[in-house]
Amino acid sequence: GSLVRTFTPFYFLVEPMDVLSVRGASVIMNCSAYCETSPKIEWKKDGTFLNLVSDDRRQLLPDGSLLINSVVHSKHNKPDEGYYQCVATVESLGTIVSRTAKLTVAGK
């Protein structure tokens, strides 16, 4: 017999949007994914996964959004500016990746 796979809905409810911030402000990159089994949410910046465990300024909110406290921006140090993507994974289904959102930090 053939294996019948039922379709499991798994999609983004909210995807991050481009944000313009100023130095020292807090920014939230919104992200929320829907699936019967809660998706694991991770964030990529410029194509690299962010390690939020040891990050004191960036944290994952319960809904999957990324909070950046006190945006850092100087002439030679721009750790927050860049391209962000939200990555949602459900073990048995796979991974979906959000649109790319750009965080721009305005100068003085």
PDB file of N, CA and C in Angstrom:
ATOM      1  N   GLY A   1       0.826  -1.199   0.000  1.00  0.00           N
ATOM      2  CA  GLY A   1       0.000   0.000   0.000  1.00  0.00           C
ATOM      3  C   GLY A   1       0.861   1.251   0.000  1.00  0.00           C
ATOM      4  N   SER A   2       0.272   2.316  -0.449  1.00  0.00           N
ATOM      5  CA  SER A   2       1.028   3.577  -0.474  1.00  0.00           C
ATOM      6  C   SER A   2       0.827   4.320   0.842  1.00  0.00           C
ATOM      7  N   LEU A   3       1.822   5.040   1.225  1.00  0.00           N
ATOM      8  CA  LEU A   3       1.779   5.807   2.474  1.00  0.00           C
ATOM      9  C   LEU A   3       1.034   7.113   2.222  1.00  0.00           C
ATOM     10  N   VAL A   4      -0.005   7.344   2.996  1.00  0.00           N
ATOM     11  CA  VAL A   4      -0.756   8.586   2.848  1.00  0.00           C
ATOM     12  C   VAL A   4      -0.252   9.585   3.881  1.00  0.00           C
ATOM     13  N   ARG A   5       0.304  10.682   3.389  1.00  0.00           N
ATOM     14  CA  ARG A   5       0.777  11.724   4.297  1.00  0.00           C
ATOM     15  C   ARG A   5      -0.255  12.826   4.347  1.00  0.00           C
ATOM     16  N   THR A   6      -0.673  13.150   5.541  1.00  0.00           N
ATOM     17  CA  THR A   6      -1.614  14.261   5.649  1.00  0.00           C
ATOM     18  C   THR A   6      -0.812  15.557   5.651  1.00  0.00           C
ATOM     19  N   PHE A   7      -1.419  16.588   5.141  1.00  0.00           N
ATOM     20  CA  PHE A   7      -0.749  17.880   5.094  1.00  0.00           C
ATOM     21  C   PHE A   7      -0.844  18.543   6.452  1.00  0.00           C
ATOM     22  N   THR A   8       0.284  18.879   7.013  1.00  0.00           N
ATOM     23  CA  THR A   8       0.312  19.573   8.297  1.00  0.00           C
ATOM     24  C   THR A   8       0.588  21.043   8.047  1.00  0.00           C
ATOM     25  N   PRO A   9      -0.344  21.909   8.445  1.00  0.00           N
ATOM     26  CA  PRO A   9      -0.079  23.330   8.233  1.00  0.00           C
ATOM     27  C   PRO A   9       1.123  23.803   9.043  1.00  0.00           C
ATOM     28  N   PHE A  10       2.021  24.493   8.390  1.00  0.00           N
ATOM     29  CA  PHE A  10       3.225  25.023   9.025  1.00  0.00           C
ATOM     30  C   PHE A  10       3.618  26.257   8.227  1.00  0.00           C
ATOM     31  N   TYR A  11       3.419  27.420   8.828  1.00  0.00           N
ATOM     32  CA  TYR A  11       3.664  28.653   8.082  1.00  0.00           C
ATOM     33  C   TYR A  11       3.919  29.814   9.036  1.00  0.00           C
ATOM     34  N   PHE A  12       4.419  30.902   8.466  1.00  0.00           N
ATOM     35  CA  PHE A  12       4.652  32.103   9.268  1.00  0.00           C
ATOM     36  C   PHE A  12       3.352  32.882   9.410  1.00  0.00           C
ATOM     37  N   LEU A  13       3.053  33.274  10.630  1.00  0.00           N
ATOM     38  CA  LEU A  13       1.934  34.180  10.903  1.00  0.00           C
ATOM     39  C   LEU A  13       2.421  35.611  10.733  1.00  0.00           C
ATOM     40  N   VAL A  14       3.645  35.844  11.195  1.00  0.00           N
ATOM     41  CA  VAL A  14       4.258  37.167  11.124  1.00  0.00           C
ATOM     42  C   VAL A  14       5.690  36.989  10.660  1.00  0.00           C
ATOM     43  N   GLU A  15       6.106  37.827   9.733  1.00  0.00           N
ATOM     44  CA  GLU A  15       7.506  37.806   9.308  1.00  0.00           C
ATOM     45  C   GLU A  15       8.132  39.162   9.609  1.00  0.00           C
ATOM     46  N   PRO A  16       9.438  39.171   9.827  1.00  0.00           N
ATOM     47  CA  PRO A  16      10.091  40.441  10.174  1.00  0.00           C
ATOM     48  C   PRO A  16      10.021  41.451   9.035  1.00  0.00           C
ATOM     49  N   MET A  17       9.947  42.695   9.422  1.00  0.00           N
ATOM     50  CA  MET A  17       9.916  43.788   8.449  1.00  0.00           C
ATOM     51  C   MET A  17      11.188  44.617   8.608  1.00  0.00           C
ATOM     52  N   ASP A  18      11.521  45.387   7.561  1.00  0.00           N
ATOM     53  CA  ASP A  18      12.683  46.273   7.648  1.00  0.00           C
ATOM     54  C   ASP A  18      12.469  47.283   8.783  1.00  0.00           C
ATOM     55  N   VAL A  19      13.532  47.555   9.515  1.00  0.00           N
ATOM     56  CA  VAL A  19      13.454  48.454  10.659  1.00  0.00           C
ATOM     57  C   VAL A  19      14.542  49.515  10.541  1.00  0.00           C
ATOM     58  N   LEU A  20      14.147  50.741  10.855  1.00  0.00           N
ATOM     59  CA  LEU A  20      15.121  51.827  10.968  1.00  0.00           C
ATOM     60  C   LEU A  20      15.192  52.184  12.441  1.00  0.00           C
ATOM     61  N   SER A  21      16.373  52.111  13.001  1.00  0.00           N
ATOM     62  CA  SER A  21      16.536  52.361  14.428  1.00  0.00           C
ATOM     63  C   SER A  21      17.584  53.444  14.646  1.00  0.00           C
ATOM     64  N   VAL A  22      17.697  53.853  15.890  1.00  0.00           N
ATOM     65  CA  VAL A  22      18.783  54.755  16.263  1.00  0.00           C
ATOM     66  C   VAL A  22      19.595  54.065  17.347  1.00  0.00           C
ATOM     67  N   ARG A  23      20.827  54.514  17.510  1.00  0.00           N
ATOM     68  CA  ARG A  23      21.714  53.919  18.502  1.00  0.00           C
ATOM     69  C   ARG A  23      21.091  54.017  19.891  1.00  0.00           C
ATOM     70  N   GLY A  24      21.186  52.936  20.655  1.00  0.00           N
ATOM     71  CA  GLY A  24      20.678  52.953  22.020  1.00  0.00           C
ATOM     72  C   GLY A  24      19.209  52.596  22.151  1.00  0.00           C
ATOM     73  N   ALA A  25      18.483  52.526  21.027  1.00  0.00           N
ATOM     74  CA  ALA A  25      17.065  52.170  21.082  1.00  0.00           C
ATOM     75  C   ALA A  25      16.920  50.651  21.167  1.00  0.00           C
ATOM     76  N   SER A  26      15.717  50.213  21.517  1.00  0.00           N
ATOM     77  CA  SER A  26      15.417  48.785  21.489  1.00  0.00           C
ATOM     78  C   SER A  26      14.613  48.490  20.234  1.00  0.00           C
ATOM     79  N   VAL A  27      14.899  47.363  19.645  1.00  0.00           N
ATOM     80  CA  VAL A  27      14.234  46.974  18.402  1.00  0.00           C
ATOM     81  C   VAL A  27      13.633  45.591  18.575  1.00  0.00           C
ATOM     82  N   ILE A  28      12.437  45.412  18.022  1.00  0.00           N
ATOM     83  CA  ILE A  28      11.863  44.067  17.976  1.00  0.00           C
ATOM     84  C   ILE A  28      11.693  43.673  16.514  1.00  0.00           C
ATOM     85  N   MET A  29      12.291  42.553  16.163  1.00  0.00           N
ATOM     86  CA  MET A  29      12.085  41.957  14.846  1.00  0.00           C
ATOM     87  C   MET A  29      11.002  40.907  15.055  1.00  0.00           C
ATOM     88  N   ASN A  30       9.833  41.139  14.466  1.00  0.00           N
ATOM     89  CA  ASN A  30       8.714  40.244  14.723  1.00  0.00           C
ATOM     90  C   ASN A  30       8.803  38.955  13.926  1.00  0.00           C
ATOM     91  N   CYS A  31       8.422  37.876  14.592  1.00  0.00           N
ATOM     92  CA  CYS A  31       8.348  36.600  13.911  1.00  0.00           C
ATOM     93  C   CYS A  31       7.444  35.672  14.702  1.00  0.00           C
ATOM     94  N   SER A  32       6.557  35.008  13.993  1.00  0.00           N
ATOM     95  CA  SER A  32       5.699  34.038  14.634  1.00  0.00           C
ATOM     96  C   SER A  32       5.321  32.986  13.601  1.00  0.00           C
ATOM     97  N   ALA A  33       5.486  31.723  13.960  1.00  0.00           N
ATOM     98  CA  ALA A  33       5.175  30.643  13.031  1.00  0.00           C
ATOM     99  C   ALA A  33       4.098  29.754  13.636  1.00  0.00           C
ATOM    100  N   TYR A  34       3.260  29.208  12.780  1.00  0.00           N
ATOM    101  CA  TYR A  34       2.181  28.341  13.247  1.00  0.00           C
ATOM    102  C   TYR A  34       2.422  26.888  12.833  1.00  0.00           C
ATOM    103  N   CYS A  35       2.239  25.998  13.798  1.00  0.00           N
ATOM    104  CA  CYS A  35       2.198  24.569  13.518  1.00  0.00           C
ATOM    105  C   CYS A  35       1.569  23.903  14.741  1.00  0.00           C
ATOM    106  N   GLU A  36       0.979  22.721  14.536  1.00  0.00           N
ATOM    107  CA  GLU A  36       0.374  22.013  15.670  1.00  0.00           C
ATOM    108  C   GLU A  36       1.419  21.754  16.757  1.00  0.00           C
ATOM    109  N   THR A  37       2.572  21.270  16.324  1.00  0.00           N
ATOM    110  CA  THR A  37       3.687  21.136  17.272  1.00  0.00           C
ATOM    111  C   THR A  37       4.427  22.467  17.238  1.00  0.00           C
ATOM    112  N   SER A  38       4.721  23.026  18.389  1.00  0.00           N
ATOM    113  CA  SER A  38       5.373  24.341  18.407  1.00  0.00           C
ATOM    114  C   SER A  38       6.697  24.319  17.668  1.00  0.00           C
ATOM    115  N   PRO A  39       6.852  25.215  16.718  1.00  0.00           N
ATOM    116  CA  PRO A  39       8.131  25.277  15.996  1.00  0.00           C
ATOM    117  C   PRO A  39       9.235  25.840  16.886  1.00  0.00           C
ATOM    118  N   LYS A  40      10.455  25.388  16.628  1.00  0.00           N
ATOM    119  CA  LYS A  40      11.620  25.973  17.301  1.00  0.00           C
ATOM    120  C   LYS A  40      12.032  27.164  16.443  1.00  0.00           C
ATOM    121  N   ILE A  41      12.126  28.322  17.067  1.00  0.00           N
ATOM    122  CA  ILE A  41      12.474  29.541  16.327  1.00  0.00           C
ATOM    123  C   ILE A  41      13.928  29.903  16.577  1.00  0.00           C
ATOM    124  N   GLU A  42      14.616  30.172  15.492  1.00  0.00           N
ATOM    125  CA  GLU A  42      15.989  30.675  15.590  1.00  0.00           C
ATOM    126  C   GLU A  42      16.097  31.873  14.662  1.00  0.00           C
ATOM    127  N   TRP A  43      17.158  32.634  14.852  1.00  0.00           N
ATOM    128  CA  TRP A  43      17.371  33.822  14.021  1.00  0.00           C
ATOM    129  C   TRP A  43      18.725  33.761  13.340  1.00  0.00           C
ATOM    130  N   LYS A  44      18.732  34.228  12.105  1.00  0.00           N
ATOM    131  CA  LYS A  44      19.989  34.380  11.378  1.00  0.00           C
ATOM    132  C   LYS A  44      20.220  35.859  11.156  1.00  0.00           C
ATOM    133  N   LYS A  45      21.477  36.252  11.256  1.00  0.00           N
ATOM    134  CA  LYS A  45      21.871  37.615  10.879  1.00  0.00           C
ATOM    135  C   LYS A  45      22.954  37.480   9.835  1.00  0.00           C
ATOM    136  N   ASP A  46      22.718  38.102   8.688  1.00  0.00           N
ATOM    137  CA  ASP A  46      23.668  38.030   7.573  1.00  0.00           C
ATOM    138  C   ASP A  46      24.039  36.576   7.249  1.00  0.00           C
ATOM    139  N   GLY A  47      23.040  35.693   7.341  1.00  0.00           N
ATOM    140  CA  GLY A  47      23.243  34.300   6.950  1.00  0.00           C
ATOM    141  C   GLY A  47      23.821  33.389   8.009  1.00  0.00           C
ATOM    142  N   THR A  48      24.113  33.927   9.187  1.00  0.00           N
ATOM    143  CA  THR A  48      24.706  33.125  10.261  1.00  0.00           C
ATOM    144  C   THR A  48      23.760  33.059  11.445  1.00  0.00           C
ATOM    145  N   PHE A  49      23.580  31.865  12.003  1.00  0.00           N
ATOM    146  CA  PHE A  49      22.706  31.740  13.163  1.00  0.00           C
ATOM    147  C   PHE A  49      23.234  32.547  14.346  1.00  0.00           C
ATOM    148  N   LEU A  50      22.332  33.244  15.018  1.00  0.00           N
ATOM    149  CA  LEU A  50      22.705  33.996  16.218  1.00  0.00           C
ATOM    150  C   LEU A  50      22.688  33.052  17.409  1.00  0.00           C
ATOM    151  N   ASN A  51      23.706  33.135  18.247  1.00  0.00           N
ATOM    152  CA  ASN A  51      23.695  32.377  19.490  1.00  0.00           C
ATOM    153  C   ASN A  51      23.131  33.294  20.563  1.00  0.00           C
ATOM    154  N   LEU A  52      21.862  33.087  20.897  1.00  0.00           N
ATOM    155  CA  LEU A  52      21.194  33.998  21.826  1.00  0.00           C
ATOM    156  C   LEU A  52      21.351  33.566  23.277  1.00  0.00           C
ATOM    157  N   VAL A  53      21.895  32.369  23.483  1.00  0.00           N
ATOM    158  CA  VAL A  53      22.027  31.848  24.850  1.00  0.00           C
ATOM    159  C   VAL A  53      22.929  32.733  25.704  1.00  0.00           C
ATOM    160  N   SER A  54      24.068  33.114  25.136  1.00  0.00           N
ATOM    161  CA  SER A  54      25.034  33.893  25.921  1.00  0.00           C
ATOM    162  C   SER A  54      24.998  35.370  25.546  1.00  0.00           C
ATOM    163  N   ASP A  55      23.912  35.776  24.875  1.00  0.00           N
ATOM    164  CA  ASP A  55      23.824  37.158  24.408  1.00  0.00           C
ATOM    165  C   ASP A  55      23.030  37.988  25.409  1.00  0.00           C
ATOM    166  N   ASP A  56      23.656  38.991  25.973  1.00  0.00           N
ATOM    167  CA  ASP A  56      22.941  39.776  26.997  1.00  0.00           C
ATOM    168  C   ASP A  56      22.094  40.889  26.391  1.00  0.00           C
ATOM    169  N   ARG A  57      22.306  41.188  25.111  1.00  0.00           N
ATOM    170  CA  ARG A  57      21.521  42.263  24.497  1.00  0.00           C
ATOM    171  C   ARG A  57      20.391  41.768  23.606  1.00  0.00           C
ATOM    172  N   ARG A  58      20.561  40.566  23.085  1.00  0.00           N
ATOM    173  CA  ARG A  58      19.552  40.051  22.150  1.00  0.00           C
ATOM    174  C   ARG A  58      18.853  38.862  22.774  1.00  0.00           C
ATOM    175  N   GLN A  59      17.531  38.848  22.704  1.00  0.00           N
ATOM    176  CA  GLN A  59      16.828  37.704  23.262  1.00  0.00           C
ATOM    177  C   GLN A  59      15.627  37.301  22.426  1.00  0.00           C
ATOM    178  N   LEU A  60      15.337  36.018  22.485  1.00  0.00           N
ATOM    179  CA  LEU A  60      14.192  35.467  21.783  1.00  0.00           C
ATOM    180  C   LEU A  60      12.978  35.619  22.686  1.00  0.00           C
ATOM    181  N   LEU A  61      11.938  36.258  22.168  1.00  0.00           N
ATOM    182  CA  LEU A  61      10.708  36.423  22.940  1.00  0.00           C
ATOM    183  C   LEU A  61       9.835  35.173  22.779  1.00  0.00           C
ATOM    184  N   PRO A  62       8.896  34.978  23.714  1.00  0.00           N
ATOM    185  CA  PRO A  62       8.071  33.758  23.674  1.00  0.00           C
ATOM    186  C   PRO A  62       7.365  33.512  22.338  1.00  0.00           C
ATOM    187  N   ASP A  63       7.005  34.575  21.634  1.00  0.00           N
ATOM    188  CA  ASP A  63       6.294  34.373  20.364  1.00  0.00           C
ATOM    189  C   ASP A  63       7.233  34.118  19.187  1.00  0.00           C
ATOM    190  N   GLY A  64       8.549  34.183  19.440  1.00  0.00           N
ATOM    191  CA  GLY A  64       9.506  33.938  18.366  1.00  0.00           C
ATOM    192  C   GLY A  64      10.178  35.197  17.861  1.00  0.00           C
ATOM    193  N   SER A  65       9.691  36.365  18.326  1.00  0.00           N
ATOM    194  CA  SER A  65      10.299  37.624  17.895  1.00  0.00           C
ATOM    195  C   SER A  65      11.669  37.803  18.545  1.00  0.00           C
ATOM    196  N   LEU A  66      12.478  38.630  17.896  1.00  0.00           N
ATOM    197  CA  LEU A  66      13.821  38.902  18.409  1.00  0.00           C
ATOM    198  C   LEU A  66      13.855  40.305  18.986  1.00  0.00           C
ATOM    199  N   LEU A  67      14.252  40.407  20.243  1.00  0.00           N
ATOM    200  CA  LEU A  67      14.388  41.712  20.894  1.00  0.00           C
ATOM    201  C   LEU A  67      15.863  42.064  20.948  1.00  0.00           C
ATOM    202  N   ILE A  68      16.184  43.254  20.447  1.00  0.00           N
ATOM    203  CA  ILE A  68      17.561  43.760  20.545  1.00  0.00           C
ATOM    204  C   ILE A  68      17.512  44.960  21.478  1.00  0.00           C
ATOM    205  N   ASN A  69      18.132  44.808  22.634  1.00  0.00           N
ATOM    206  CA  ASN A  69      18.172  45.900  23.602  1.00  0.00           C
ATOM    207  C   ASN A  69      19.324  46.820  23.278  1.00  0.00           C
ATOM    208  N   SER A  70      19.059  48.110  23.318  1.00  0.00           N
ATOM    209  CA  SER A  70      20.119  49.089  23.208  1.00  0.00           C
ATOM    210  C   SER A  70      21.044  48.833  22.009  1.00  0.00           C
ATOM    211  N   VAL A  71      20.525  49.163  20.833  1.00  0.00           N
ATOM    212  CA  VAL A  71      21.267  48.962  19.590  1.00  0.00           C
ATOM    213  C   VAL A  71      22.646  49.626  19.662  1.00  0.00           C
ATOM    214  N   VAL A  72      23.662  48.863  19.305  1.00  0.00           N
ATOM    215  CA  VAL A  72      25.039  49.349  19.333  1.00  0.00           C
ATOM    216  C   VAL A  72      25.422  49.790  17.925  1.00  0.00           C
ATOM    217  N   HIS A  73      25.974  50.988  17.835  1.00  0.00           N
ATOM    218  CA  HIS A  73      26.349  51.480  16.515  1.00  0.00           C
ATOM    219  C   HIS A  73      27.406  52.569  16.651  1.00  0.00           C
ATOM    220  N   SER A  74      28.581  52.296  16.138  1.00  0.00           N
ATOM    221  CA  SER A  74      29.613  53.325  16.105  1.00  0.00           C
ATOM    222  C   SER A  74      30.313  53.212  14.760  1.00  0.00           C
ATOM    223  N   LYS A  75      31.228  54.084  14.531  1.00  0.00           N
ATOM    224  CA  LYS A  75      31.896  54.125  13.236  1.00  0.00           C
ATOM    225  C   LYS A  75      32.511  52.769  12.877  1.00  0.00           C
ATOM    226  N   HIS A  76      33.109  52.103  13.863  1.00  0.00           N
ATOM    227  CA  HIS A  76      33.822  50.858  13.572  1.00  0.00           C
ATOM    228  C   HIS A  76      33.147  49.619  14.136  1.00  0.00           C
ATOM    229  N   ASN A  77      32.019  49.815  14.787  1.00  0.00           N
ATOM    230  CA  ASN A  77      31.359  48.665  15.398  1.00  0.00           C
ATOM    231  C   ASN A  77      29.860  48.736  15.130  1.00  0.00           C
ATOM    232  N   LYS A  78      29.397  47.873  14.224  1.00  0.00           N
ATOM    233  CA  LYS A  78      27.979  47.874  13.855  1.00  0.00           C
ATOM    234  C   LYS A  78      27.414  46.460  13.963  1.00  0.00           C
ATOM    235  N   PRO A  79      27.401  45.928  15.197  1.00  0.00           N
ATOM    236  CA  PRO A  79      27.030  44.514  15.352  1.00  0.00           C
ATOM    237  C   PRO A  79      25.556  44.214  15.098  1.00  0.00           C
ATOM    238  N   ASP A  80      24.722  45.225  15.131  1.00  0.00           N
ATOM    239  CA  ASP A  80      23.285  44.973  15.013  1.00  0.00           C
ATOM    240  C   ASP A  80      22.739  45.236  13.618  1.00  0.00           C
ATOM    241  N   GLU A  81      23.402  46.137  12.895  1.00  0.00           N
ATOM    242  CA  GLU A  81      22.924  46.467  11.559  1.00  0.00           C
ATOM    243  C   GLU A  81      23.150  45.264  10.642  1.00  0.00           C
ATOM    244  N   GLY A  82      22.180  45.008   9.789  1.00  0.00           N
ATOM    245  CA  GLY A  82      22.360  43.897   8.855  1.00  0.00           C
ATOM    246  C   GLY A  82      21.037  43.274   8.462  1.00  0.00           C
ATOM    247  N   TYR A  83      21.143  42.082   7.910  1.00  0.00           N
ATOM    248  CA  TYR A  83      19.972  41.383   7.384  1.00  0.00           C
ATOM    249  C   TYR A  83      19.591  40.227   8.298  1.00  0.00           C
ATOM    250  N   TYR A  84      18.329  40.228   8.718  1.00  0.00           N
ATOM    251  CA  TYR A  84      17.843  39.220   9.662  1.00  0.00           C
ATOM    252  C   TYR A  84      16.812  38.310   9.008  1.00  0.00           C
ATOM    253  N   GLN A  85      16.866  37.031   9.388  1.00  0.00           N
ATOM    254  CA  GLN A  85      15.849  36.087   8.958  1.00  0.00           C
ATOM    255  C   GLN A  85      15.440  35.237  10.141  1.00  0.00           C
ATOM    256  N   CYS A  86      14.162  34.937  10.173  1.00  0.00           N
ATOM    257  CA  CYS A  86      13.609  34.084  11.206  1.00  0.00           C
ATOM    258  C   CYS A  86      13.526  32.674  10.619  1.00  0.00           C
ATOM    259  N   VAL A  87      14.001  31.689  11.378  1.00  0.00           N
ATOM    260  CA  VAL A  87      14.029  30.306  10.907  1.00  0.00           C
ATOM    261  C   VAL A  87      13.197  29.462  11.868  1.00  0.00           C
ATOM    262  N   ALA A  88      12.159  28.841  11.334  1.00  0.00           N
ATOM    263  CA  ALA A  88      11.283  28.007  12.170  1.00  0.00           C
ATOM    264  C   ALA A  88      11.462  26.546  11.766  1.00  0.00           C
ATOM    265  N   THR A  89      11.643  25.693  12.784  1.00  0.00           N
ATOM    266  CA  THR A  89      11.862  24.270  12.515  1.00  0.00           C
ATOM    267  C   THR A  89      10.876  23.429  13.309  1.00  0.00           C
ATOM    268  N   VAL A  90      10.270  22.453  12.630  1.00  0.00           N
ATOM    269  CA  VAL A  90       9.479  21.431  13.305  1.00  0.00           C
ATOM    270  C   VAL A  90      10.135  20.101  12.959  1.00  0.00           C
ATOM    271  N   GLU A  91      10.553  19.402  14.004  1.00  0.00           N
ATOM    272  CA  GLU A  91      11.362  18.187  13.868  1.00  0.00           C
ATOM    273  C   GLU A  91      10.904  17.265  12.733  1.00  0.00           C
ATOM    274  N   SER A  92       9.650  16.895  12.706  1.00  0.00           N
ATOM    275  CA  SER A  92       9.195  15.899  11.735  1.00  0.00           C
ATOM    276  C   SER A  92       8.884  16.476  10.357  1.00  0.00           C
ATOM    277  N   LEU A  93       8.786  17.803  10.278  1.00  0.00           N
ATOM    278  CA  LEU A  93       8.353  18.431   9.032  1.00  0.00           C
ATOM    279  C   LEU A  93       9.479  19.064   8.232  1.00  0.00           C
ATOM    280  N   GLY A  94      10.310  19.819   8.932  1.00  0.00           N
ATOM    281  CA  GLY A  94      11.366  20.535   8.233  1.00  0.00           C
ATOM    282  C   GLY A  94      11.471  21.963   8.719  1.00  0.00           C
ATOM    283  N   THR A  95      12.044  22.803   7.884  1.00  0.00           N
ATOM    284  CA  THR A  95      12.372  24.166   8.267  1.00  0.00           C
ATOM    285  C   THR A  95      11.820  25.149   7.256  1.00  0.00           C
ATOM    286  N   ILE A  96      11.295  26.254   7.748  1.00  0.00           N
ATOM    287  CA  ILE A  96      10.902  27.345   6.858  1.00  0.00           C
ATOM    288  C   ILE A  96      11.693  28.586   7.264  1.00  0.00           C
ATOM    289  N   VAL A  97      12.006  29.405   6.273  1.00  0.00           N
ATOM    290  CA  VAL A  97      12.815  30.600   6.506  1.00  0.00           C
ATOM    291  C   VAL A  97      12.013  31.814   6.063  1.00  0.00           C
ATOM    292  N   SER A  98      11.991  32.821   6.909  1.00  0.00           N
ATOM    293  CA  SER A  98      11.202  34.019   6.611  1.00  0.00           C
ATOM    294  C   SER A  98      11.862  34.867   5.532  1.00  0.00           C
ATOM    295  N   ARG A  99      11.154  35.914   5.164  1.00  0.00           N
ATOM    296  CA  ARG A  99      11.741  36.925   4.283  1.00  0.00           C
ATOM    297  C   ARG A  99      12.918  37.563   5.026  1.00  0.00           C
ATOM    298  N   THR A 100      13.766  38.234   4.291  1.00  0.00           N
ATOM    299  CA  THR A 100      14.901  38.913   4.911  1.00  0.00           C
ATOM    300  C   THR A 100      14.492  40.335   5.281  1.00  0.00           C
ATOM    301  N   ALA A 101      14.762  40.704   6.521  1.00  0.00           N
ATOM    302  CA  ALA A 101      14.440  42.063   6.989  1.00  0.00           C
ATOM    303  C   ALA A 101      15.749  42.777   7.277  1.00  0.00           C
ATOM    304  N   LYS A 102      15.824  44.016   6.872  1.00  0.00           N
ATOM    305  CA  LYS A 102      17.046  44.786   7.068  1.00  0.00           C
ATOM    306  C   LYS A 102      16.888  45.708   8.268  1.00  0.00           C
ATOM    307  N   LEU A 103      17.876  45.652   9.149  1.00  0.00           N
ATOM    308  CA  LEU A 103      17.931  46.607  10.256  1.00  0.00           C
ATOM    309  C   LEU A 103      18.965  47.659   9.888  1.00  0.00           C
ATOM    310  N   THR A 104      18.499  48.884   9.789  1.00  0.00           N
ATOM    311  CA  THR A 104      19.379  50.012   9.487  1.00  0.00           C
ATOM    312  C   THR A 104      19.436  50.901  10.712  1.00  0.00           C
ATOM    313  N   VAL A 105      20.632  51.343  11.067  1.00  0.00           N
ATOM    314  CA  VAL A 105      20.777  52.232  12.210  1.00  0.00           C
ATOM    315  C   VAL A 105      21.118  53.620  11.683  1.00  0.00           C
ATOM    316  N   ALA A 106      20.293  54.567  12.026  1.00  0.00           N
ATOM    317  CA  ALA A 106      20.462  55.935  11.536  1.00  0.00           C
ATOM    318  C   ALA A 106      21.586  56.632  12.289  1.00  0.00           C
ATOM    319  N   GLY A 107      22.341  57.423  11.557  1.00  0.00           N
ATOM    320  CA  GLY A 107      23.406  58.182  12.198  1.00  0.00           C
ATOM    321  C   GLY A 107      22.862  59.419  12.857  1.00  0.00           C
ATOM    322  N   LYS A 108      23.715  60.171  13.483  1.00  0.00           N
ATOM    323  CA  LYS A 108      23.269  61.396  14.156  1.00  0.00           C
ATOM    324  C   LYS A 108      22.870  62.442  13.119  1.00  0.00           C
TER     325      LYS A 108
END
